[in-house]
Short mmCIF file of C-alpha atoms and ligand atoms in Angstrom, two decimals:
data_model
loop_
_atom_site.label_atom_id
_atom_site.label_comp_id
_atom_site.label_asym_id
_atom_site.label_seq_id
_atom_site.Cartn_x
_atom_site.Cartn_y
_atom_site.Cartn_z
CA MET A 1 -28.58 -18.18 -20.74
CA ILE A 2 -32.08 -18.61 -19.55
CA GLN A 3 -34.15 -15.65 -19.52
CA ILE A 4 -37.80 -15.86 -17.86
CA GLU A 5 -40.24 -12.66 -18.46
CA LYS A 6 -43.44 -12.14 -16.65
CA LEU A 7 -43.61 -15.92 -17.47
CA ARG A 8 -47.47 -16.57 -16.45
CA LYS A 9 -49.10 -20.11 -16.66
CA VAL A 10 -53.31 -20.99 -15.69
CA TYR A 11 -54.93 -24.22 -16.06
CA ARG A 12 -58.35 -23.94 -16.29
CA SER A 13 -60.84 -26.31 -15.94
CA GLY A 14 -64.36 -26.16 -15.63
CA ASP A 15 -64.72 -23.55 -13.13
CA ARG A 16 -61.92 -23.89 -11.22
CA THR A 17 -58.20 -21.79 -12.82
CA VAL A 18 -55.32 -22.38 -11.09
CA THR A 19 -52.00 -19.74 -12.07
CA ALA A 20 -48.94 -22.17 -11.36
CA VAL A 21 -47.23 -19.41 -12.39
CA ASP A 22 -47.68 -16.19 -11.76
CA ASP A 23 -45.39 -13.75 -13.20
CA VAL A 24 -41.95 -14.78 -12.62
CA ASP A 25 -38.87 -13.36 -13.27
CA LEU A 26 -35.81 -16.02 -14.07
CA THR A 27 -32.06 -16.02 -15.13
CA VAL A 28 -29.75 -18.41 -14.86
CA ARG A 29 -25.99 -17.19 -16.71
CA GLU A 30 -24.28 -19.41 -18.53
CA GLY A 31 -22.40 -22.11 -16.59
CA GLU A 32 -24.22 -21.81 -13.96
CA VAL A 33 -26.31 -24.13 -11.61
CA PHE A 34 -29.89 -23.13 -10.51
CA GLY A 35 -32.08 -24.57 -8.00
CA VAL A 36 -35.43 -23.43 -7.24
CA LEU A 37 -37.02 -25.07 -4.38
CA GLY A 38 -40.97 -25.09 -2.74
CA ARG A 39 -43.30 -27.13 -1.58
CA SER A 40 -45.88 -29.70 -3.49
CA GLY A 41 -47.61 -28.15 -6.10
CA ALA A 42 -45.33 -24.89 -5.78
CA GLY A 43 -45.55 -24.44 -9.47
CA LYS A 44 -41.99 -25.69 -10.22
CA SER A 45 -42.77 -28.79 -12.39
CA THR A 46 -44.84 -26.39 -14.66
CA LEU A 47 -42.23 -23.91 -14.81
CA LEU A 48 -39.29 -25.98 -15.96
CA ARG A 49 -42.17 -27.14 -18.82
CA CYS A 50 -42.04 -23.50 -19.76
CA VAL A 51 -38.55 -23.46 -20.52
CA ASN A 52 -38.81 -26.00 -23.37
CA LEU A 53 -42.10 -25.54 -24.19
CA LEU A 54 -43.41 -29.19 -23.03
CA GLU A 55 -46.29 -26.40 -21.94
CA ARG A 56 -47.04 -23.17 -23.50
CA PRO A 57 -47.23 -20.21 -21.36
CA ASP A 58 -49.78 -17.93 -21.06
CA SER A 59 -47.44 -14.69 -21.42
CA GLY A 60 -44.11 -13.99 -20.59
CA ARG A 61 -41.00 -13.91 -22.54
CA VAL A 62 -38.46 -17.16 -22.30
CA LEU A 63 -35.34 -16.71 -24.50
CA VAL A 64 -32.93 -19.56 -24.56
CA ASP A 65 -29.53 -18.62 -25.38
CA GLY A 66 -30.82 -15.79 -27.01
CA ARG A 67 -33.61 -17.21 -29.19
CA ASP A 68 -36.89 -15.82 -28.12
CA LEU A 69 -38.63 -19.31 -27.91
CA LEU A 70 -42.52 -18.22 -28.06
CA ALA A 71 -41.46 -16.71 -31.88
CA LEU A 72 -40.47 -19.35 -33.08
CA LYS A 73 -41.92 -22.60 -35.04
CA GLY A 74 -41.36 -25.40 -36.76
CA GLY A 75 -37.45 -26.40 -37.74
CA ALA A 76 -36.50 -23.20 -36.33
CA LEU A 77 -38.39 -24.12 -32.39
CA ARG A 78 -36.97 -28.09 -32.99
CA GLU A 79 -33.61 -26.64 -33.53
CA ALA A 80 -33.89 -24.51 -30.35
CA ARG A 81 -36.11 -27.08 -28.08
CA ARG A 82 -32.63 -29.72 -29.38
CA GLY A 83 -30.17 -27.40 -27.49
CA ILE A 84 -32.15 -28.07 -24.42
CA GLY A 85 -32.12 -31.15 -22.68
CA MET A 86 -33.78 -32.86 -19.92
CA ILE A 87 -33.83 -35.44 -16.94
CA HIS A 88 -37.08 -36.21 -15.02
CA GLN A 89 -37.41 -38.50 -11.43
CA HIS A 90 -38.86 -41.50 -12.91
CA PHE A 91 -35.84 -41.79 -15.67
CA GLY A 92 -38.66 -42.58 -18.78
CA LEU A 93 -36.50 -45.15 -20.23
CA LEU A 94 -37.65 -47.41 -23.29
CA SER A 95 -37.80 -51.07 -21.92
CA SER A 96 -37.45 -52.89 -24.63
CA ARG A 97 -33.97 -51.21 -25.82
CA THR A 98 -30.65 -51.48 -24.00
CA VAL A 99 -28.76 -48.97 -22.45
CA ALA A 100 -27.16 -48.13 -25.51
CA GLY A 101 -30.44 -48.07 -27.64
CA ASN A 102 -32.36 -45.55 -24.87
CA VAL A 103 -28.91 -43.71 -26.09
CA ALA A 104 -29.38 -43.77 -30.02
CA PHE A 105 -32.91 -43.78 -29.83
CA PRO A 106 -32.97 -39.48 -29.63
CA LEU A 107 -30.38 -39.97 -32.64
CA GLU A 108 -32.63 -41.49 -34.68
CA VAL A 109 -34.98 -38.90 -34.32
CA MET A 110 -32.69 -36.48 -34.95
CA GLY A 111 -31.72 -37.93 -38.28
CA VAL A 112 -28.36 -38.57 -37.49
CA PRO A 113 -26.52 -41.27 -39.74
CA ARG A 114 -26.17 -44.66 -38.41
CA ALA A 115 -22.75 -44.65 -39.00
CA GLU A 116 -21.97 -41.66 -36.63
CA ARG A 117 -24.68 -43.04 -34.08
CA ALA A 118 -23.21 -45.44 -32.86
CA GLY A 119 -19.62 -43.35 -32.31
CA ARG A 120 -21.74 -41.08 -30.49
CA VAL A 121 -23.68 -43.39 -28.10
CA ALA A 122 -20.14 -44.76 -27.23
CA GLU A 123 -18.75 -40.70 -26.54
CA LEU A 124 -21.88 -40.76 -24.10
CA LEU A 125 -22.01 -43.57 -22.33
CA GLU A 126 -18.07 -42.99 -21.14
CA LEU A 127 -19.55 -39.56 -20.27
CA VAL A 128 -21.84 -40.77 -17.68
CA GLY A 129 -19.28 -43.55 -17.13
CA LEU A 130 -21.66 -46.89 -18.29
CA THR A 131 -19.33 -48.18 -20.97
CA GLU A 132 -19.70 -50.99 -19.66
CA HIS A 133 -23.37 -51.65 -19.16
CA ALA A 134 -24.13 -50.66 -23.11
CA GLY A 135 -26.15 -54.26 -23.59
CA ALA A 136 -27.98 -54.06 -20.47
CA TYR A 137 -31.89 -53.62 -20.34
CA PRO A 138 -33.34 -50.97 -17.77
CA ALA A 139 -34.30 -53.65 -16.12
CA GLN A 140 -30.94 -54.99 -15.37
CA ILE A 141 -29.50 -51.91 -14.28
CA SER A 142 -29.72 -49.42 -11.03
CA GLY A 143 -31.68 -47.00 -10.01
CA GLY A 144 -28.59 -43.98 -10.55
CA GLN A 145 -27.23 -45.80 -13.23
CA LYS A 146 -30.94 -45.58 -15.05
CA GLN A 147 -30.33 -41.82 -14.62
CA ARG A 148 -27.27 -41.46 -15.60
CA VAL A 149 -28.91 -43.37 -19.05
CA GLY A 150 -31.50 -40.61 -18.71
CA ILE A 151 -28.82 -37.85 -18.65
CA ALA A 152 -26.74 -39.12 -21.90
CA ARG A 153 -29.81 -39.41 -23.46
CA ALA A 154 -30.91 -35.21 -22.21
CA LEU A 155 -27.30 -34.41 -23.59
CA ALA A 156 -27.33 -36.44 -27.50
CA GLY A 157 -28.01 -33.06 -29.33
CA ARG A 158 -25.72 -31.14 -27.25
CA PRO A 159 -27.41 -28.74 -25.39
CA LYS A 160 -25.79 -26.15 -23.84
CA VAL A 161 -29.07 -26.43 -20.99
CA LEU A 162 -30.12 -28.73 -18.71
CA LEU A 163 -33.63 -28.87 -17.44
CA SER A 164 -33.95 -31.33 -14.52
CA ASP A 165 -37.34 -32.47 -12.87
CA GLU A 166 -36.37 -33.89 -9.25
CA ALA A 167 -34.00 -36.28 -10.94
CA THR A 168 -32.50 -37.26 -7.78
CA SER A 169 -35.85 -38.00 -5.55
CA ALA A 170 -36.26 -41.31 -6.41
CA LEU A 171 -32.73 -42.26 -5.10
CA ASP A 172 -30.74 -43.32 -1.64
CA PRO A 173 -28.09 -40.21 -0.46
CA GLU A 174 -25.49 -42.41 -1.76
CA THR A 175 -26.86 -42.73 -5.37
CA THR A 176 -27.81 -38.87 -5.20
CA ALA A 177 -24.81 -37.70 -3.92
CA SER A 178 -22.86 -39.36 -7.13
CA ILE A 179 -25.25 -38.47 -9.39
CA LEU A 180 -25.00 -34.92 -8.14
CA GLU A 181 -21.23 -35.25 -8.77
CA LEU A 182 -21.87 -35.55 -12.36
CA LEU A 183 -24.24 -32.87 -13.05
CA ARG A 184 -21.48 -30.94 -11.44
CA ASP A 185 -18.35 -32.47 -13.72
CA LEU A 186 -21.35 -32.06 -16.57
CA ASN A 187 -21.60 -28.89 -15.68
CA ARG A 188 -18.08 -27.67 -15.17
CA ARG A 189 -17.10 -29.76 -18.36
CA LEU A 190 -19.10 -29.16 -21.00
CA GLY A 191 -20.03 -25.53 -19.81
CA LEU A 192 -22.95 -27.04 -19.32
CA THR A 193 -25.94 -24.48 -17.73
CA VAL A 194 -28.29 -26.77 -15.79
CA LEU A 195 -31.85 -25.51 -14.10
CA LEU A 196 -32.87 -28.05 -12.10
CA ILE A 197 -35.96 -28.10 -9.10
CA THR A 198 -35.39 -30.13 -5.84
CA HIS A 199 -36.93 -31.01 -2.81
CA GLU A 200 -33.79 -31.69 -0.90
CA MET A 201 -31.06 -29.21 0.32
CA GLU A 202 -28.87 -31.62 0.10
CA VAL A 203 -29.72 -30.42 -3.52
CA VAL A 204 -29.00 -27.01 -3.20
CA LYS A 205 -26.04 -27.69 -1.00
CA ARG A 206 -23.83 -29.77 -3.18
CA ILE A 207 -24.00 -28.46 -6.57
CA CYS A 208 -26.59 -24.92 -6.84
CA ASP A 209 -24.83 -21.80 -7.44
CA SER A 210 -28.24 -20.00 -7.38
CA ALA A 211 -31.02 -20.80 -6.02
CA ALA A 212 -34.96 -19.65 -5.87
CA VAL A 213 -37.53 -20.36 -3.49
CA MET A 214 -40.90 -20.44 -4.53
CA ARG A 215 -44.43 -20.66 -3.40
CA ALA A 216 -47.91 -20.56 -4.89
CA GLY A 217 -46.57 -19.78 -8.33
CA ARG A 218 -44.17 -16.93 -7.50
CA PHE A 219 -40.62 -16.48 -6.21
CA VAL A 220 -40.02 -15.49 -2.64
CA GLU A 221 -36.49 -15.37 -2.59
CA SER A 222 -33.74 -15.46 -5.58
CA GLY A 223 -29.93 -15.26 -6.22
CA PRO A 224 -26.92 -16.28 -5.16
CA VAL A 225 -27.23 -18.88 -2.66
CA GLN A 226 -24.05 -17.91 -0.67
CA ARG A 227 -26.12 -14.75 -0.51
CA LEU A 228 -29.53 -15.53 0.18
CA LEU A 229 -28.33 -17.70 3.18
CA MET A 230 -26.83 -14.43 4.85
CA GLU A 231 -30.26 -12.60 4.34
CA PRO A 232 -32.63 -12.56 7.77
CA GLY A 233 -35.62 -14.02 7.17
CA SER A 234 -34.14 -16.61 4.17
CA GLU A 235 -36.28 -19.82 3.56
CA LEU A 236 -33.61 -21.61 2.14
CA ALA A 237 -31.34 -20.35 5.07
CA ARG A 238 -34.43 -21.87 7.36
CA GLY A 239 -34.27 -25.01 4.94
CA LEU A 240 -30.36 -25.28 5.90
CA PHE A 241 -30.63 -24.37 9.63
CA PRO A 242 -33.58 -26.35 10.75
CA LEU A 243 -34.51 -24.92 14.02
CA PRO A 244 -37.02 -25.29 16.29
CA GLU A 245 -39.07 -22.45 17.10
CA PRO A 246 -37.95 -21.21 20.34
CA ASP A 247 -39.22 -21.16 23.78
CA VAL A 248 -37.82 -17.55 24.91
CA ARG A 249 -37.62 -17.65 28.60
CA PRO A 250 -38.47 -14.55 30.36
CA GLY A 251 -35.91 -11.94 31.14
CA THR A 252 -33.80 -13.61 27.72
CA THR A 253 -32.99 -12.76 24.19
CA VAL A 254 -32.37 -15.54 21.42
CA VAL A 255 -31.03 -14.64 18.43
CA ASP A 256 -29.65 -16.60 15.06
CA VAL A 257 -26.74 -15.61 14.25
CA THR A 258 -25.80 -16.35 10.88
CA PHE A 259 -22.30 -16.36 9.52
CA GLU A 260 -20.12 -16.66 6.51
CA GLY A 261 -16.47 -17.47 5.96
CA ASP A 262 -14.26 -15.97 7.95
CA SER A 263 -16.48 -14.67 10.54
CA ALA A 264 -16.90 -18.72 10.63
CA ASP A 265 -13.45 -18.79 12.52
CA ARG A 266 -13.91 -16.10 14.68
CA PRO A 267 -14.80 -16.61 18.74
CA PHE A 268 -17.74 -14.08 18.48
CA VAL A 269 -19.09 -15.83 21.51
CA SER A 270 -16.48 -15.37 23.42
CA SER A 271 -15.82 -12.07 22.38
CA LEU A 272 -19.33 -10.74 23.40
CA ALA A 273 -19.04 -12.97 26.33
CA ARG A 274 -15.96 -11.22 27.43
CA THR A 275 -16.71 -7.89 26.61
CA TYR A 276 -20.02 -7.44 27.98
CA ALA A 277 -19.48 -9.66 30.67
CA ILE A 278 -22.70 -11.93 30.30
CA ASP A 279 -23.07 -15.62 29.81
CA VAL A 280 -24.17 -16.32 26.54
CA ASN A 281 -25.85 -19.63 26.22
CA ILE A 282 -25.64 -21.53 22.74
CA LEU A 283 -29.25 -23.65 22.02
CA GLY A 284 -28.27 -24.64 18.69
CA GLY A 285 -26.76 -24.24 15.12
CA ALA A 286 -24.36 -26.18 12.71
CA VAL A 287 -21.66 -25.45 10.05
CA GLU A 288 -22.39 -26.44 5.81
CA GLN A 289 -19.98 -25.86 3.56
CA ILE A 290 -21.54 -24.43 0.61
CA GLY A 291 -19.23 -23.90 -2.62
CA ASP A 292 -16.09 -21.91 -1.51
CA THR A 293 -17.34 -21.28 1.81
CA ARG A 294 -18.22 -22.21 5.38
CA ILE A 295 -21.89 -20.79 6.42
CA GLY A 296 -23.02 -21.50 9.54
CA ARG A 297 -26.08 -20.28 12.05
CA LEU A 298 -26.04 -20.93 15.88
CA ARG A 299 -28.68 -19.94 17.71
CA VAL A 300 -27.71 -18.10 21.32
CA GLU A 301 -29.73 -17.28 24.74
CA LEU A 302 -28.67 -14.03 26.13
CA PRO A 303 -29.57 -12.33 29.52
CA GLY A 304 -31.63 -10.12 29.53
CA ASP A 305 -34.20 -8.15 27.14
CA PRO A 306 -33.79 -7.53 23.35
CA GLU A 307 -33.72 -3.38 24.55
CA LEU A 308 -31.42 -4.39 26.93
CA ASN A 309 -29.57 -5.97 24.37
CA ALA A 310 -29.30 -3.35 21.73
CA ALA A 311 -25.48 -3.03 22.33
CA GLN A 312 -25.04 -6.95 22.06
CA LEU A 313 -27.06 -7.65 19.31
CA ALA A 314 -25.08 -4.14 17.27
CA HIS A 315 -21.83 -5.87 17.91
CA LEU A 316 -23.10 -8.81 16.48
CA ARG A 317 -24.23 -6.92 13.33
CA GLU A 318 -21.33 -4.98 13.35
CA SER A 319 -19.02 -8.21 12.92
CA GLY A 320 -20.88 -8.88 10.18
CA LEU A 321 -23.10 -11.28 10.98
CA THR A 322 -26.60 -11.96 10.13
CA VAL A 323 -28.55 -11.20 13.42
CA GLU A 324 -32.24 -12.36 13.76
CA VAL A 325 -33.69 -11.65 17.18
CA HIS A 326 -36.89 -13.89 18.53
CA GLY A 327 -40.11 -12.71 19.72
CA THR A 328 -39.10 -11.06 22.81
CA SER A 329 -39.22 -11.68 26.59
CA LEU A 330 -42.29 -8.97 27.03
CA GLU A 331 -44.56 -11.00 24.45
CA GLY A 332 -43.12 -14.26 26.45
CA ALA A 333 -44.45 -13.04 29.79
CA ARG A 334 -48.01 -11.91 28.09
N1 ATP B 401 -51.75 -30.12 -16.34
C1 ATP B 401 -52.60 -29.45 -15.71
N2 ATP B 401 -53.88 -28.92 -15.39
C2 ATP B 401 -54.15 -29.01 -14.71
N3 ATP B 401 -53.47 -28.26 -13.05
C3 ATP B 401 -52.20 -28.87 -13.41
C4 ATP B 401 -51.73 -28.92 -14.27
N4 ATP B 401 -50.60 -29.14 -13.62
C5 ATP B 401 -50.17 -28.99 -12.88
N5 ATP B 401 -51.39 -28.43 -11.79
C6 ATP B 401 -51.73 -27.46 -11.32
O1 ATP B 401 -50.42 -26.59 -11.23
C7 ATP B 401 -50.37 -26.19 -9.75
C8 ATP B 401 -48.12 -26.43 -9.95
O2 ATP B 401 -48.09 -27.87 -10.07
P1 ATP B 401 -46.69 -28.32 -10.49
O3 ATP B 401 -46.61 -29.82 -11.12
O4 ATP B 401 -45.90 -27.40 -11.17
O5 ATP B 401 -46.04 -28.26 -9.34
P2 ATP B 401 -44.98 -28.69 -8.79
O6 ATP B 401 -44.03 -27.26 -7.70
O7 ATP B 401 -44.10 -29.40 -9.40
O8 ATP B 401 -45.82 -29.73 -7.37
P3 ATP B 401 -44.56 -31.36 -6.96
O9 ATP B 401 -43.30 -31.26 -6.11
O10 ATP B 401 -45.52 -32.05 -5.76
O11 ATP B 401 -44.14 -31.52 -8.29
C9 ATP B 401 -51.10 -27.45 -9.26
O12 ATP B 401 -52.07 -26.57 -8.16
C10 ATP B 401 -51.62 -28.51 -9.69
O13 ATP B 401 -52.48 -28.62 -8.92
MG1 MG B 402 -43.24 -31.58 -10.01
#
């Protein structure tokens, strides 16, 4: 549904140039929720703004619903952009208009006749659960309700794609959860494809099918969330399972073991302890529900150097677990 090829955006001001998006490739399949994570300044907003051409890329291709946006002009481009809705962190509502008036605004711009507008506004408000607040002004509703207005407004042109730039960053955790649920629901019911950017793991955990981690204008990892989490060295996994750098005691091996689905139910710790007659020390960890599966990470300490534990580590890997070994005791002793 969204295909981005070798996208590049450079900002130039005076003698300073910033490559905000640096040759990014991205594919978002129809009906998918795709999350882009990254620190401040990584280029996330710039990337998103290039998808609906709020920002003109320097090079690369942007295809949305099969249309090459950079090749379109005038009416054809306006029409294509209508198929892309967008929501923002700070909602951007018109304070002098009611909830219904805000939702009607894009319909007026599109030239939808007045008689049709009222029905369409009612339908949109129903979709986001705001029917009762149609006559309220933005100052009279909560942040979560404001974002619902933002979503209704973004859906006015019946877009196939919704772009979201930190839509829940200004909301408390409970409201965030309800907005994420609404987005997931719209994604399923309308088949809406969602490309969102966020710095919250919670967002990825709750609604993203796929994700990418962006740093300095580039994607450092990208793919289905469950797959990424099982990849050794995944930054996404480190974000989801925040464990401090371990203090590896000499003569021990500290390993982070990541497990998925079935293996979550397999007691690999006791199996390891029994098979090799060793004490396995659990140092930390957590299990998270990701989509339809559970993924967990456990940090364990084994007696002996990693070289001595080669068989134990192989045993874990052969059980389908992702194994990451922390600095050896030799390094620790230096
Ligand atoms: N209009 C602009 N002119 C010049 N530089 C810009 C402009 N917009 C963004 N940049 C620069 O491009 C880089 C990427 O900015 P961008 O806003 O895309 O990052 P971001 O990942 O969305 O960050 P945040 O999480 O803080 O929103 C930054 O170095 C930023 O300073
Ligand atoms: Mg941003």
